[in-house]
Amino acid sequence: MAKKPRQYRKRVTTPSKRAAPVVEERKPKEGAIEVQGTIGECLPSTMFRVKLENGHQVLAHISGKMRKNFIKILVGDRVTLELSPYDLNRGRITYRFKN
């Protein structure tokens, strides 16, 4: 019995209908305190010592979205932090301001 030749379906491409990106207002997680500060020191394993505007120093790590999108943070950058009301000495960096 002879084999039939393989038939491939033609791939039809249509122009993608992408919508314009929607800019949403960033909101902190429920119960979190949002503050701004400046990176003072880079520590191992993506930890940073951040000096807040009120003079306090906080230990902070990068949020998951920033880590996923490879946002680089250097000493002197202005950032936004989320602090937990339970531990005000640790925070999560959620945004780096463009210089």
JSON list of N, CA and C in Angstrom, two decimals, residues 35-38 49-58:
[
{"chain": "A", "resi": 35, "resn": "VAL", "atom": "N", "xyz": [5.63, 54.78, 50.66]},
{"chain": "A", "resi": 35, "resn": "VAL", "atom": "CA", "xyz": [6.54, 55.90, 50.93]},
{"chain": "A", "resi": 35, "resn": "VAL", "atom": "C", "xyz": [7.57, 55.98, 49.81]},
{"chain": "A", "resi": 36, "resn": "GLN", "atom": "N", "xyz": [8.27, 57.11, 49.75]},
{"chain": "A", "resi": 36, "resn": "GLN", "atom": "CA", "xyz": [9.32, 57.29, 48.76]},
{"chain": "A", "resi": 36, "resn": "GLN", "atom": "C", "xyz": [10.66, 57.46, 49.46]},
{"chain": "A", "resi": 37, "resn": "GLY", "atom": "N", "xyz": [11.71, 57.06, 48.75]},
{"chain": "A", "resi": 37, "resn": "GLY", "atom": "CA", "xyz": [13.04, 57.16, 49.32]},
{"chain": "A", "resi": 37, "resn": "GLY", "atom": "C", "xyz": [14.10, 57.09, 48.24]},
{"chain": "A", "resi": 38, "resn": "THR", "atom": "N", "xyz": [15.37, 57.05, 48.70]},
{"chain": "A", "resi": 38, "resn": "THR", "atom": "CA", "xyz": [16.52, 57.00, 47.81]},
{"chain": "A", "resi": 38, "resn": "THR", "atom": "C", "xyz": [17.37, 55.79, 48.17]},
{"chain": "A", "resi": 49, "resn": "ARG", "atom": "N", "xyz": [19.46, 49.04, 50.95]},
{"chain": "A", "resi": 49, "resn": "ARG", "atom": "CA", "xyz": [19.21, 49.89, 52.10]},
{"chain": "A", "resi": 49, "resn": "ARG", "atom": "C", "xyz": [18.71, 51.21, 51.53]},
{"chain": "A", "resi": 50, "resn": "VAL", "atom": "N", "xyz": [17.50, 51.58, 51.92]},
{"chain": "A", "resi": 50, "resn": "VAL", "atom": "CA", "xyz": [16.83, 52.76, 51.35]},
{"chain": "A", "resi": 50, "resn": "VAL", "atom": "C", "xyz": [16.66, 53.80, 52.44]},
{"chain": "A", "resi": 51, "resn": "LYS", "atom": "N", "xyz": [17.04, 55.05, 52.10]},
{"chain": "A", "resi": 51, "resn": "LYS", "atom": "CA", "xyz": [16.84, 56.16, 53.03]},
{"chain": "A", "resi": 51, "resn": "LYS", "atom": "C", "xyz": [15.54, 56.85, 52.66]},
{"chain": "A", "resi": 52, "resn": "LEU", "atom": "N", "xyz": [14.60, 56.85, 53.59]},
{"chain": "A", "resi": 52, "resn": "LEU", "atom": "CA", "xyz": [13.29, 57.45, 53.33]},
{"chain": "A", "resi": 52, "resn": "LEU", "atom": "C", "xyz": [13.36, 58.96, 53.43]},
{"chain": "A", "resi": 53, "resn": "GLU", "atom": "N", "xyz": [12.32, 59.62, 52.95]},
{"chain": "A", "resi": 53, "resn": "GLU", "atom": "CA", "xyz": [12.29, 61.08, 52.97]},
{"chain": "A", "resi": 53, "resn": "GLU", "atom": "C", "xyz": [12.25, 61.63, 54.39]},
{"chain": "A", "resi": 54, "resn": "ASN", "atom": "N", "xyz": [11.71, 60.84, 55.33]},
{"chain": "A", "resi": 54, "resn": "ASN", "atom": "CA", "xyz": [11.63, 61.31, 56.71]},
{"chain": "A", "resi": 54, "resn": "ASN", "atom": "C", "xyz": [12.91, 61.03, 57.50]},
{"chain": "A", "resi": 55, "resn": "GLY", "atom": "N", "xyz": [13.95, 60.45, 56.84]},
{"chain": "A", "resi": 55, "resn": "GLY", "atom": "CA", "xyz": [15.23, 60.23, 57.49]},
{"chain": "A", "resi": 55, "resn": "GLY", "atom": "C", "xyz": [15.48, 58.81, 57.96]},
{"chain": "A", "resi": 56, "resn": "HIS", "atom": "N", "xyz": [14.46, 57.98, 58.05]},
{"chain": "A", "resi": 56, "resn": "HIS", "atom": "CA", "xyz": [14.64, 56.60, 58.48]},
{"chain": "A", "resi": 56, "resn": "HIS", "atom": "C", "xyz": [15.32, 55.77, 57.39]},
{"chain": "A", "resi": 57, "resn": "GLN", "atom": "N", "xyz": [15.98, 54.68, 57.81]},
{"chain": "A", "resi": 57, "resn": "GLN", "atom": "CA", "xyz": [16.57, 53.75, 56.85]},
{"chain": "A", "resi": 57, "resn": "GLN", "atom": "C", "xyz": [15.83, 52.43, 56.93]},
{"chain": "A", "resi": 58, "resn": "VAL", "atom": "N", "xyz": [15.57, 51.83, 55.76]},
{"chain": "A", "resi": 58, "resn": "VAL", "atom": "CA", "xyz": [14.76, 50.62, 55.66]},
{"chain": "A", "resi": 58, "resn": "VAL", "atom": "C", "xyz": [15.50, 49.61, 54.79]}
]
